[in-house]
XYZ file of C-alpha atoms in Angstrom:
539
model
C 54.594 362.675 77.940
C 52.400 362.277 75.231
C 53.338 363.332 71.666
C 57.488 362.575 72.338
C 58.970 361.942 69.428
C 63.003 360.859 70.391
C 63.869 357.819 68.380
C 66.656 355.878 68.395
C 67.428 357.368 65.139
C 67.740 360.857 66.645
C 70.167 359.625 69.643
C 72.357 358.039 67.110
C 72.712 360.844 65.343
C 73.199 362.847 68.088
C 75.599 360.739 69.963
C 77.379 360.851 66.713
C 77.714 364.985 66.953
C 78.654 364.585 70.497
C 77.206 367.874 71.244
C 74.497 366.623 73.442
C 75.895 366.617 77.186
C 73.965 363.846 78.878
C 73.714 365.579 82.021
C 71.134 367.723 83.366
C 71.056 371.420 84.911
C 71.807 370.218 88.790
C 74.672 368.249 87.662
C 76.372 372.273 87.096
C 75.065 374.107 89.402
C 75.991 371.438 92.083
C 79.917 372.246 91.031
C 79.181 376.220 91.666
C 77.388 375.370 95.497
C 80.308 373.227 96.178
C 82.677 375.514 94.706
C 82.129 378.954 95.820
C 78.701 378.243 98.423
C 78.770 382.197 99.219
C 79.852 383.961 96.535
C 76.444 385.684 94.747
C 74.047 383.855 92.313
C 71.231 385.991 92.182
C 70.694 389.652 92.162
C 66.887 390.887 92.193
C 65.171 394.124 91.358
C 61.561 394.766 92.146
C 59.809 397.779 89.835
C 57.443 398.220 92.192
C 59.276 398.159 95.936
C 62.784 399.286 94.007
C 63.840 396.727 96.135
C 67.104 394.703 95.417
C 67.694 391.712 97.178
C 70.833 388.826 96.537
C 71.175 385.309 97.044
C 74.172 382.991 97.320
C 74.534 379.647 95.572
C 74.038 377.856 99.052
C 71.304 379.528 100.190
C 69.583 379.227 96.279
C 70.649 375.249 96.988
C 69.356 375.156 100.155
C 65.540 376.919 99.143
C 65.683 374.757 96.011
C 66.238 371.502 97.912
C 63.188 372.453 99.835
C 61.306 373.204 97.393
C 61.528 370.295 95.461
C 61.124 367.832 98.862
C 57.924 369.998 99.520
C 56.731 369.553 96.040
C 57.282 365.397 96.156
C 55.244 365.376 99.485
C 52.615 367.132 97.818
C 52.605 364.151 95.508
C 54.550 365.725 92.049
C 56.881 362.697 90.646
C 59.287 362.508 87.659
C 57.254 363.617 84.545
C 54.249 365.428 86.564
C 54.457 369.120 85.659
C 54.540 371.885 87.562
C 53.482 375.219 86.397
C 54.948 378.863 87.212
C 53.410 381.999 86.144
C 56.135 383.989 87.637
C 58.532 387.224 86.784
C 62.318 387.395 86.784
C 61.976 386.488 90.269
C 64.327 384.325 92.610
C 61.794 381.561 92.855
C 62.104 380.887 89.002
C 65.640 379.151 89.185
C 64.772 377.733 92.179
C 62.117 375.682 90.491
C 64.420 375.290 87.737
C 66.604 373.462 90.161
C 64.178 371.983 92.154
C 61.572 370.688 89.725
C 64.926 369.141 87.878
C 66.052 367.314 91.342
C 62.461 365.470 91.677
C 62.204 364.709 87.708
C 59.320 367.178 87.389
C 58.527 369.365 84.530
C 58.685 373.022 84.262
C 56.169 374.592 82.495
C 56.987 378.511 82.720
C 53.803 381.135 81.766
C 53.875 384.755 80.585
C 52.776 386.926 83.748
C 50.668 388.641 80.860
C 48.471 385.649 80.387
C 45.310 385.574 81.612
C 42.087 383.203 81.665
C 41.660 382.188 78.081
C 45.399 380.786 77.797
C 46.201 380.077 81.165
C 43.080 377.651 81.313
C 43.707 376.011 77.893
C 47.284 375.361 79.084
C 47.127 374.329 82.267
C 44.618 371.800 81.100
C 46.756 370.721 78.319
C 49.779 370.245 79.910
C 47.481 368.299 82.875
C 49.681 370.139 85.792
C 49.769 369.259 89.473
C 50.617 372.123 90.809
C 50.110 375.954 89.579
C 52.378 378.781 90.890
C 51.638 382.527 90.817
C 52.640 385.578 92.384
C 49.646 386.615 94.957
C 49.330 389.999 92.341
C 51.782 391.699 90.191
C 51.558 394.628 88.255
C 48.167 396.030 89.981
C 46.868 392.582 88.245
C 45.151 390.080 90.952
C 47.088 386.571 90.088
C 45.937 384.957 93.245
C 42.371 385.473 92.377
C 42.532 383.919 88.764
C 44.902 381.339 90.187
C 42.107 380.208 92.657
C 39.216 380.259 90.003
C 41.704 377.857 87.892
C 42.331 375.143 90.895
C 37.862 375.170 90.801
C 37.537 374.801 87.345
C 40.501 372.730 85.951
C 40.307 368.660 87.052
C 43.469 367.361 87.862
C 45.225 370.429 89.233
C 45.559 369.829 93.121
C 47.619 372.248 94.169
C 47.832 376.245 93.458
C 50.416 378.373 95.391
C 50.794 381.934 95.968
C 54.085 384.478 96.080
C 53.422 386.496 99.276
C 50.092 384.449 99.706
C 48.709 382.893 102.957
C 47.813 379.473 104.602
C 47.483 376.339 102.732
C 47.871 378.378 99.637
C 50.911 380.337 100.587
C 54.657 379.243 98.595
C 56.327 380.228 101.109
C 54.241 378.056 103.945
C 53.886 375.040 101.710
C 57.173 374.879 99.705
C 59.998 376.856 101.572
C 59.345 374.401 104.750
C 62.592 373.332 105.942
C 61.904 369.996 108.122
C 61.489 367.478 105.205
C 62.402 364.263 104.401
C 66.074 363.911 102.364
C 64.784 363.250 98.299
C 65.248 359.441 97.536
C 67.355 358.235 95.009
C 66.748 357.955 91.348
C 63.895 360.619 91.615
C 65.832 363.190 89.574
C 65.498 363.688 86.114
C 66.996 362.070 83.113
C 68.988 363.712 80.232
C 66.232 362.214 77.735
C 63.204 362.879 80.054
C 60.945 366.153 79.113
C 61.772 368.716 81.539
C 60.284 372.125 80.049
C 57.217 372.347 78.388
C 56.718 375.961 76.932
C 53.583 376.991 75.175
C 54.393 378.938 72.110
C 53.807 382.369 71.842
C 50.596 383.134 69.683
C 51.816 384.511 66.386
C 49.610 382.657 63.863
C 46.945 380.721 66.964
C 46.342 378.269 68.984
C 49.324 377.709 71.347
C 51.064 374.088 70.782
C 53.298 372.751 73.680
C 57.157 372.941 72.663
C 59.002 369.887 74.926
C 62.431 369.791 75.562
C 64.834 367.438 77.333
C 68.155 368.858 79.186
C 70.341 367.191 76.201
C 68.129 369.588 73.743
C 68.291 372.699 76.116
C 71.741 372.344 77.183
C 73.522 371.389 74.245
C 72.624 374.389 72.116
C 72.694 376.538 75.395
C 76.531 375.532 75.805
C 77.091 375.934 72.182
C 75.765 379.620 71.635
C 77.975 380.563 75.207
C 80.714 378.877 73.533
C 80.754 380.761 70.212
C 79.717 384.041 72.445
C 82.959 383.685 74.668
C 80.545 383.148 77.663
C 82.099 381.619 80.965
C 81.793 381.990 84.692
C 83.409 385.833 84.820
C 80.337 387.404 83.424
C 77.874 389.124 84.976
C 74.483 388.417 83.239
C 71.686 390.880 83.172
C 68.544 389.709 81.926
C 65.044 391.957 81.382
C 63.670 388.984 79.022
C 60.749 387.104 80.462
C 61.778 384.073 81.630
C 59.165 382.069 80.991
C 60.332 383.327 76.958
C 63.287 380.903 75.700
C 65.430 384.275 75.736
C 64.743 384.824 79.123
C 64.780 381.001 80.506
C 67.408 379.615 78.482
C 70.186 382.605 77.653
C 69.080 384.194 81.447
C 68.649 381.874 84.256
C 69.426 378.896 82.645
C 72.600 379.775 81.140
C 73.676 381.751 84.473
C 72.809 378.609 86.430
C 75.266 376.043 83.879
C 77.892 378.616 83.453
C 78.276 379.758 87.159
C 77.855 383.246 86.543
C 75.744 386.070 88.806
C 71.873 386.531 87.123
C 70.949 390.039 87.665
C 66.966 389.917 87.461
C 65.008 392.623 86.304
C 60.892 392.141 86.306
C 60.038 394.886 84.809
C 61.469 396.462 81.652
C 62.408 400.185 82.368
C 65.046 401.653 80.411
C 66.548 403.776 82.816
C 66.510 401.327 85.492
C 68.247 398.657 83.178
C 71.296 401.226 82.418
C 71.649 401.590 86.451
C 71.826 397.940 87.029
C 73.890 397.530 84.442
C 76.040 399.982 85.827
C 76.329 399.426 89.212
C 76.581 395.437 89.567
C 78.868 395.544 85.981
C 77.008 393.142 83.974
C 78.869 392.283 80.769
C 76.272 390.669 78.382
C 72.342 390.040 77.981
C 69.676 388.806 75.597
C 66.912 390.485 74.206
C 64.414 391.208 71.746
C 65.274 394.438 69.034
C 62.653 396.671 71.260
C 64.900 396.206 74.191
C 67.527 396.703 72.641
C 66.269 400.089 70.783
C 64.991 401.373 74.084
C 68.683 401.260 75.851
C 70.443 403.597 72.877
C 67.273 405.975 73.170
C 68.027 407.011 76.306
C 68.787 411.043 76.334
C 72.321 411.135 77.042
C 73.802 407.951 76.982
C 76.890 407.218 76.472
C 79.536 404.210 76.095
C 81.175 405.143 79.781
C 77.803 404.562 81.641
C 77.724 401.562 81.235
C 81.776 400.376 80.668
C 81.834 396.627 81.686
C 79.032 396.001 79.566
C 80.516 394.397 76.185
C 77.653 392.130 74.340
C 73.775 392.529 73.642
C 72.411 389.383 71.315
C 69.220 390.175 69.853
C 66.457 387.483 68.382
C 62.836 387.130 67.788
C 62.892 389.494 64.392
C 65.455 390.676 61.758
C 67.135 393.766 63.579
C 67.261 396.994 61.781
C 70.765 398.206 60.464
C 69.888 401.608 62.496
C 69.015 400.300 65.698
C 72.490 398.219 65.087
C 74.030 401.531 64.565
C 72.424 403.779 67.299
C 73.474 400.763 69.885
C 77.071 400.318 68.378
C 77.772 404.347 68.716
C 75.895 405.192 72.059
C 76.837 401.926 73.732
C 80.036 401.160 72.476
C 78.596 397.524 72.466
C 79.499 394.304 70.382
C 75.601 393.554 68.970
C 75.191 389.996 67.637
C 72.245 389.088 65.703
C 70.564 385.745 65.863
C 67.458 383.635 64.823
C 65.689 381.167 67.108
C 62.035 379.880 68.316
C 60.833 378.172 70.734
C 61.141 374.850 69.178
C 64.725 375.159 68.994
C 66.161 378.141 71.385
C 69.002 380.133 69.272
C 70.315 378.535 66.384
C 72.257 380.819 64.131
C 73.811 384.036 65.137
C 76.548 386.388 63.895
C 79.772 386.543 65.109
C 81.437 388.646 67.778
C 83.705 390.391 65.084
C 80.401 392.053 63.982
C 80.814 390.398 60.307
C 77.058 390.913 58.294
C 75.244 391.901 61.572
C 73.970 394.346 59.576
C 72.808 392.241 56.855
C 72.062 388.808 58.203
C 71.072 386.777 61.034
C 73.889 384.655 61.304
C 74.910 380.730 60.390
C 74.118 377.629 62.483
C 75.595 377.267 65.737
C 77.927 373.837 66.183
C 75.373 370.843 66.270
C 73.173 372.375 63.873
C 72.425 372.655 60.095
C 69.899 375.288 58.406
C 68.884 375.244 55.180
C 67.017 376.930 52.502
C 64.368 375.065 49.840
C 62.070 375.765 47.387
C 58.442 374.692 46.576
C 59.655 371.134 45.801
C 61.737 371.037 48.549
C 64.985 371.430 46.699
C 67.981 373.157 47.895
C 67.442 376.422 46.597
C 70.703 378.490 44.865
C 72.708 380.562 46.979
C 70.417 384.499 47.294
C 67.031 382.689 46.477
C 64.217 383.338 48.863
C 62.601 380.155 49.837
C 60.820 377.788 53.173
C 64.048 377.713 56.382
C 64.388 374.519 57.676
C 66.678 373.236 60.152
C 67.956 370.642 62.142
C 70.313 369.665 65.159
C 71.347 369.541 68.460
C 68.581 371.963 69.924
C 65.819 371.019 68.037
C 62.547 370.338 70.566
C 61.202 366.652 70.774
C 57.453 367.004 69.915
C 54.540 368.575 70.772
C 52.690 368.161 73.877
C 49.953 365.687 72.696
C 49.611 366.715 69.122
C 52.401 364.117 67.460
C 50.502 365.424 64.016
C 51.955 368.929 64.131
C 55.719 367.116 64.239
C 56.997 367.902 61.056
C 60.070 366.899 60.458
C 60.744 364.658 57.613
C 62.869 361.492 57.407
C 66.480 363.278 57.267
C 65.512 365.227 60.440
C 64.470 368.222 58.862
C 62.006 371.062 60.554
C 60.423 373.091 58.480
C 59.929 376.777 60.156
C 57.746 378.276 58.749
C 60.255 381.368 57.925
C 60.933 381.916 54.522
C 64.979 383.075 54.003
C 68.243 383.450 52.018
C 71.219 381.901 52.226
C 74.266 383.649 51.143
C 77.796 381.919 50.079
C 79.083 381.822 53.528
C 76.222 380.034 54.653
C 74.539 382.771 56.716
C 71.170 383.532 56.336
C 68.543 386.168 56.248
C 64.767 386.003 57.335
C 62.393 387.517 54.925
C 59.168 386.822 56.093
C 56.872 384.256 57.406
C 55.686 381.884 54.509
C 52.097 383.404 55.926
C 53.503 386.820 56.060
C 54.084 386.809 52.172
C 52.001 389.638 50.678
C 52.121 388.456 46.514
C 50.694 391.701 44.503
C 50.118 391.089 40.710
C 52.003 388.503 40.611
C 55.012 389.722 42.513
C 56.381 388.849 45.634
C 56.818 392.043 47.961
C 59.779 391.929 49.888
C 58.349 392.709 53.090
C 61.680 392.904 56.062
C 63.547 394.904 52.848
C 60.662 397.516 53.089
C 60.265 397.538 56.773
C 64.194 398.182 57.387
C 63.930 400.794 54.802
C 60.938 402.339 56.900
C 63.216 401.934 60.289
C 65.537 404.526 59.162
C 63.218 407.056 59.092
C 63.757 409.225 61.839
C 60.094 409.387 62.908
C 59.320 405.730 62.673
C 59.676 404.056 66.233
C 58.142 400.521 64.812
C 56.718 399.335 62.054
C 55.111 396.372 60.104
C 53.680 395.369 56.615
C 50.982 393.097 55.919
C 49.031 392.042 52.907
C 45.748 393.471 52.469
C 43.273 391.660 49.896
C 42.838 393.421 46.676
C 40.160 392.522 43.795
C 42.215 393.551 40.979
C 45.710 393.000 42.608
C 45.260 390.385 44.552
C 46.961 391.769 47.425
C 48.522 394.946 47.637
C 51.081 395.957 51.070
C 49.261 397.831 54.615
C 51.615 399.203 56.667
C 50.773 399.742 60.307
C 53.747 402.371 61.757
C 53.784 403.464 65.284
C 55.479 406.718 65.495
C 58.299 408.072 68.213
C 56.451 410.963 70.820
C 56.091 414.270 68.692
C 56.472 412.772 65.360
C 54.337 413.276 62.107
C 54.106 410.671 58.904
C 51.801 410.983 56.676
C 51.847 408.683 53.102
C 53.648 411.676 50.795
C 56.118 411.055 53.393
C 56.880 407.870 53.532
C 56.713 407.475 50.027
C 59.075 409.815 49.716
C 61.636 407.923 51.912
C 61.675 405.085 50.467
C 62.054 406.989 47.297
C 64.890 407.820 48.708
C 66.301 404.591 50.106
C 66.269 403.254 46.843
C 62.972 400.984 47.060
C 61.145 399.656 43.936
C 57.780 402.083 43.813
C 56.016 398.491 42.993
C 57.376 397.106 46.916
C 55.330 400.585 48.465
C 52.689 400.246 50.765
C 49.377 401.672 49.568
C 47.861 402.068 53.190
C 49.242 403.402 56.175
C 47.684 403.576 59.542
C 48.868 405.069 62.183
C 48.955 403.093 65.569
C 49.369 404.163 69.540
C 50.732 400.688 70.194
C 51.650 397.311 68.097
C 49.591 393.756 69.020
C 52.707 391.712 70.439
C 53.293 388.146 71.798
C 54.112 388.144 75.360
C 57.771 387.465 74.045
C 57.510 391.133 72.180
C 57.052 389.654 68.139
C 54.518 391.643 66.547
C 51.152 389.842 66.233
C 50.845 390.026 62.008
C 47.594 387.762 61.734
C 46.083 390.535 64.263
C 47.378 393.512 62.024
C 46.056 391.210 58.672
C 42.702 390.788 60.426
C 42.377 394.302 60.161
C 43.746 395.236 57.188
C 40.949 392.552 55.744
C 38.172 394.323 57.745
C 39.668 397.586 55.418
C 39.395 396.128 52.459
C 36.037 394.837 52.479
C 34.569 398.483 54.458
């Protein structure tokens, strides 16, 4: 695919780790068909039907296999891609399978994306074949889908969930009489097989590829330090078609052996009944999940007893979420950072050391570190640009090689700005966009914003810089509030009085939100909330 950038250089290095597994995701889930062909893979929830169905591994082999002989007679070959704008439905791992048994790409989309992206990507990514759900939630898919196969060239197939004829999944792709899949067709550790459009927070989407040594490698490295093997039970409200979702969800459950409870729509109270009932032991989420669960009225550790471990990503997580989840849950929380580029890279540890304070140190395989504007290692507690490197790290974007920048040690800058304390684990402060610089001094933004979480009537929360003539920039603070609750600036100035904050770090606007711009993978969208804080400053 065009804009691959996997040198010999990089293989050496990371044959020299050994982390990378050179094999790809059928090469697992084979051993669990052969293994234990009835026991359960999937279990599915529908919001809308409350439905629940469940699927072995040999019947999940058995609908992959067809799908991926359907999808070669339809003309897809090793490297085409294949696009799926799909929830946390059954047919997701089967493409995972499938599409990875003909060599095909996957290219997952947010259900929540509509014309605008879903044109510019499926043109990028030049995809064969485009797969949606007929409509879900009250939202007509199959309508857009159809407008898409019109406009975009080069897109000859669409397919629909539930849909009918020559346009119907199951019709075209669940078809059992087909020929047996030749040999050699599959994919190859090195080949591209996901292509995932990143998720909007400062633009124009770029197209993240990775090859089953990147995904895989830090997959099995993060279930390793987690303690993650084939006796959980995973439960998974992330999108999958977000890197939490596809590669700590159905990806994980699929190389691990373990049962993939599906959830497709993100209800609290439903979550803490599946939970329940099937026993799932772990998940992955963003902090808003994860704040949701331990504000339920009345729960309690013993509603939920099997379940031991919630890993959280995407943003720093508050110290009082951490809290409210660790006393009404009686959960292990681990804290992590990760992108797309990479999946998870650093997390805390299951002891709960600095989960409060940090975001963890580099998985196996990986290095992080922290420099400053020269690009020199900066001392240990100085703020300064994240970069990383490693075993997960993505192999270029998707025909824009000029956005690759990694230097000539292997080194990706992130964009994050951090600290790095003396055991190596580090903190995200910011986005290097994000920094909001007033008179001269550098505001620092999370510290304020956890600070503002521990107010009681504060349900979320974010700071950007607004421009000031005198100042420069001074700090807006956009805070939604929880049902019933009043803030007003007196007092949040007076809580942050009393959480110790310098008055200098206060912000000097508030406004008051009923809901926060977000990516479809839940990170708040701060060039939206800066776009308006510039539109104040200049009324």
């Amino acid at each position: 695919m065009q804009g691959v950038q996997l040198d010999e250089k990089r293989r050496a290095a990371e044959a020299a780790r050994g982390i990378w597994p050179q094999r790809v995701l059928t090469g697992y889930f084979d051993q669990w068909v052969a293994d234990r062909p009835e026991a359960i893979a999937l279990i599915g929830h529908r919001h809308r039907s409350g439905d629940i169905m469940t699927m072995s591994y040999g019947e999940l082999d058995r609908r992959a296999t067809a799908i991926a002989a359907n999808l070669r007679r339809l003309g897809v070959r090793k490297g085409d891609v294949v696009s799926f704008q799909l929830p946390n439905w059954w047919q997701f791992p089967a493409l995972l399978i499938a599409n990875t048994r003909i060599g095909a790409v996957n290219n997952p989309m947010m259900p929540i994306f509509r014309h605008r992206e879903l044109s510019f990507m499926l043109a990028q990514a030049g995809s064969k074949v485009f797969i949606a759900p007929s409509s879900f939630r009250n939202f007509d898919h199959g309508r857009l889908a159809l407008q898409l196969h019109e406009e975009i060239d080069g897109l000859d197939h669409v397919l629909l969930i539930d849909g009918e004829g020559g346009n119907s999944f199951e019709q075209v792709l669940l078809e059992e009489n087909h020929d047996p899949l030749p040999e050699g067709c599959g994919a190859d550790p090195d080949g591209v097989t996901q292509l995932l459009f990143t998720s909007g927070t400062t633009g124009e989407p770029k197209g993240v590829m990775h090859t089953s040594n990147t995904l895989i490698g830090t997959t099995l490295q993060f279930a390793a330090r987690m303690g993650l093997g084939e006796n959980e039970i995973i439960f998974m409200p992330s999108p999958f078609a977000h890197q939490a979702g596809y590669e700590y969800g159905a990806l994980l459950a699929l190389l691990i052996g373990a049962p993939l409870i599906m959830q497709d729509v993100w209800d609290p109270a439903t979550a803490r009944d599946l939970i329940a009932r099937y026993k799932a032991t772990y998940t992955f989420a963003s902090t808003p999940f994860l704040a949701d669960l331990a504000a339920l009225e009345g729960v309690q550790p013993d509603d939920m007893p099997d379940f031991r471990l919630f890993v959280t990503s995407g943003a720093p997580i508050p110290p009082a979420v951490v809290a409210a989840a660790q006393e009404r849950l009686g959960i292990t929380v681990v804290g992590g950072w990760g992108m797309s580029e990479c999946g998870i890279l650093t997390t805390t540890e299951l002891s709960g050391h600095k989960v409060r304070e940090s975001d963890g140190h580099a998985l196996p395989g990986s290095q992080v570190r922290v420099v400053d504007e020269a690009g020199n290692e900066a001392p240990r507690g100085q703020e300064g640009r994240f970069q990383i490197r490693g075993t997960g790290l993505f192999v270029g974007y998707l025909k824009r090689p000029d956005l690759y920048d990694i230097d000539e040690e292997g080194w990706f800058d992130t964009g994050d700005l951090a600290r790095m304390d003396e055991e190596g684990y580090i903190r995200i402060t910011g986005r290097s966009k994000d920094i909001i610089i007033r008179g001269g001094e550098n505001i620092p933004v999370v510290e304020v914003e956890n600070a503002l979480y521990n107010m009681p009537q504060v349900a979320d929360c974010a700071i950007v810089a607004m421009p000031d003539p005198r100042l420069g920039e001074r700090g807006c603070v956009f805070i939604l509030p929880k049902p019933f609750a009043d803030i007003d600036m007196e007092a949040m100035r007076a809580h942050l009085a009393s959480q110790g904050i310098s008055k200098s770090y206060w912000p000097e606007r508030l406004e008051i939100v009923d809901e926060m711009p977000r990516t479809a993978s839940g990170k708040i969208q701060k060039f939206v909330l800066r776009e308006r804080a510039r539109q104040f400053a200049a009324s």
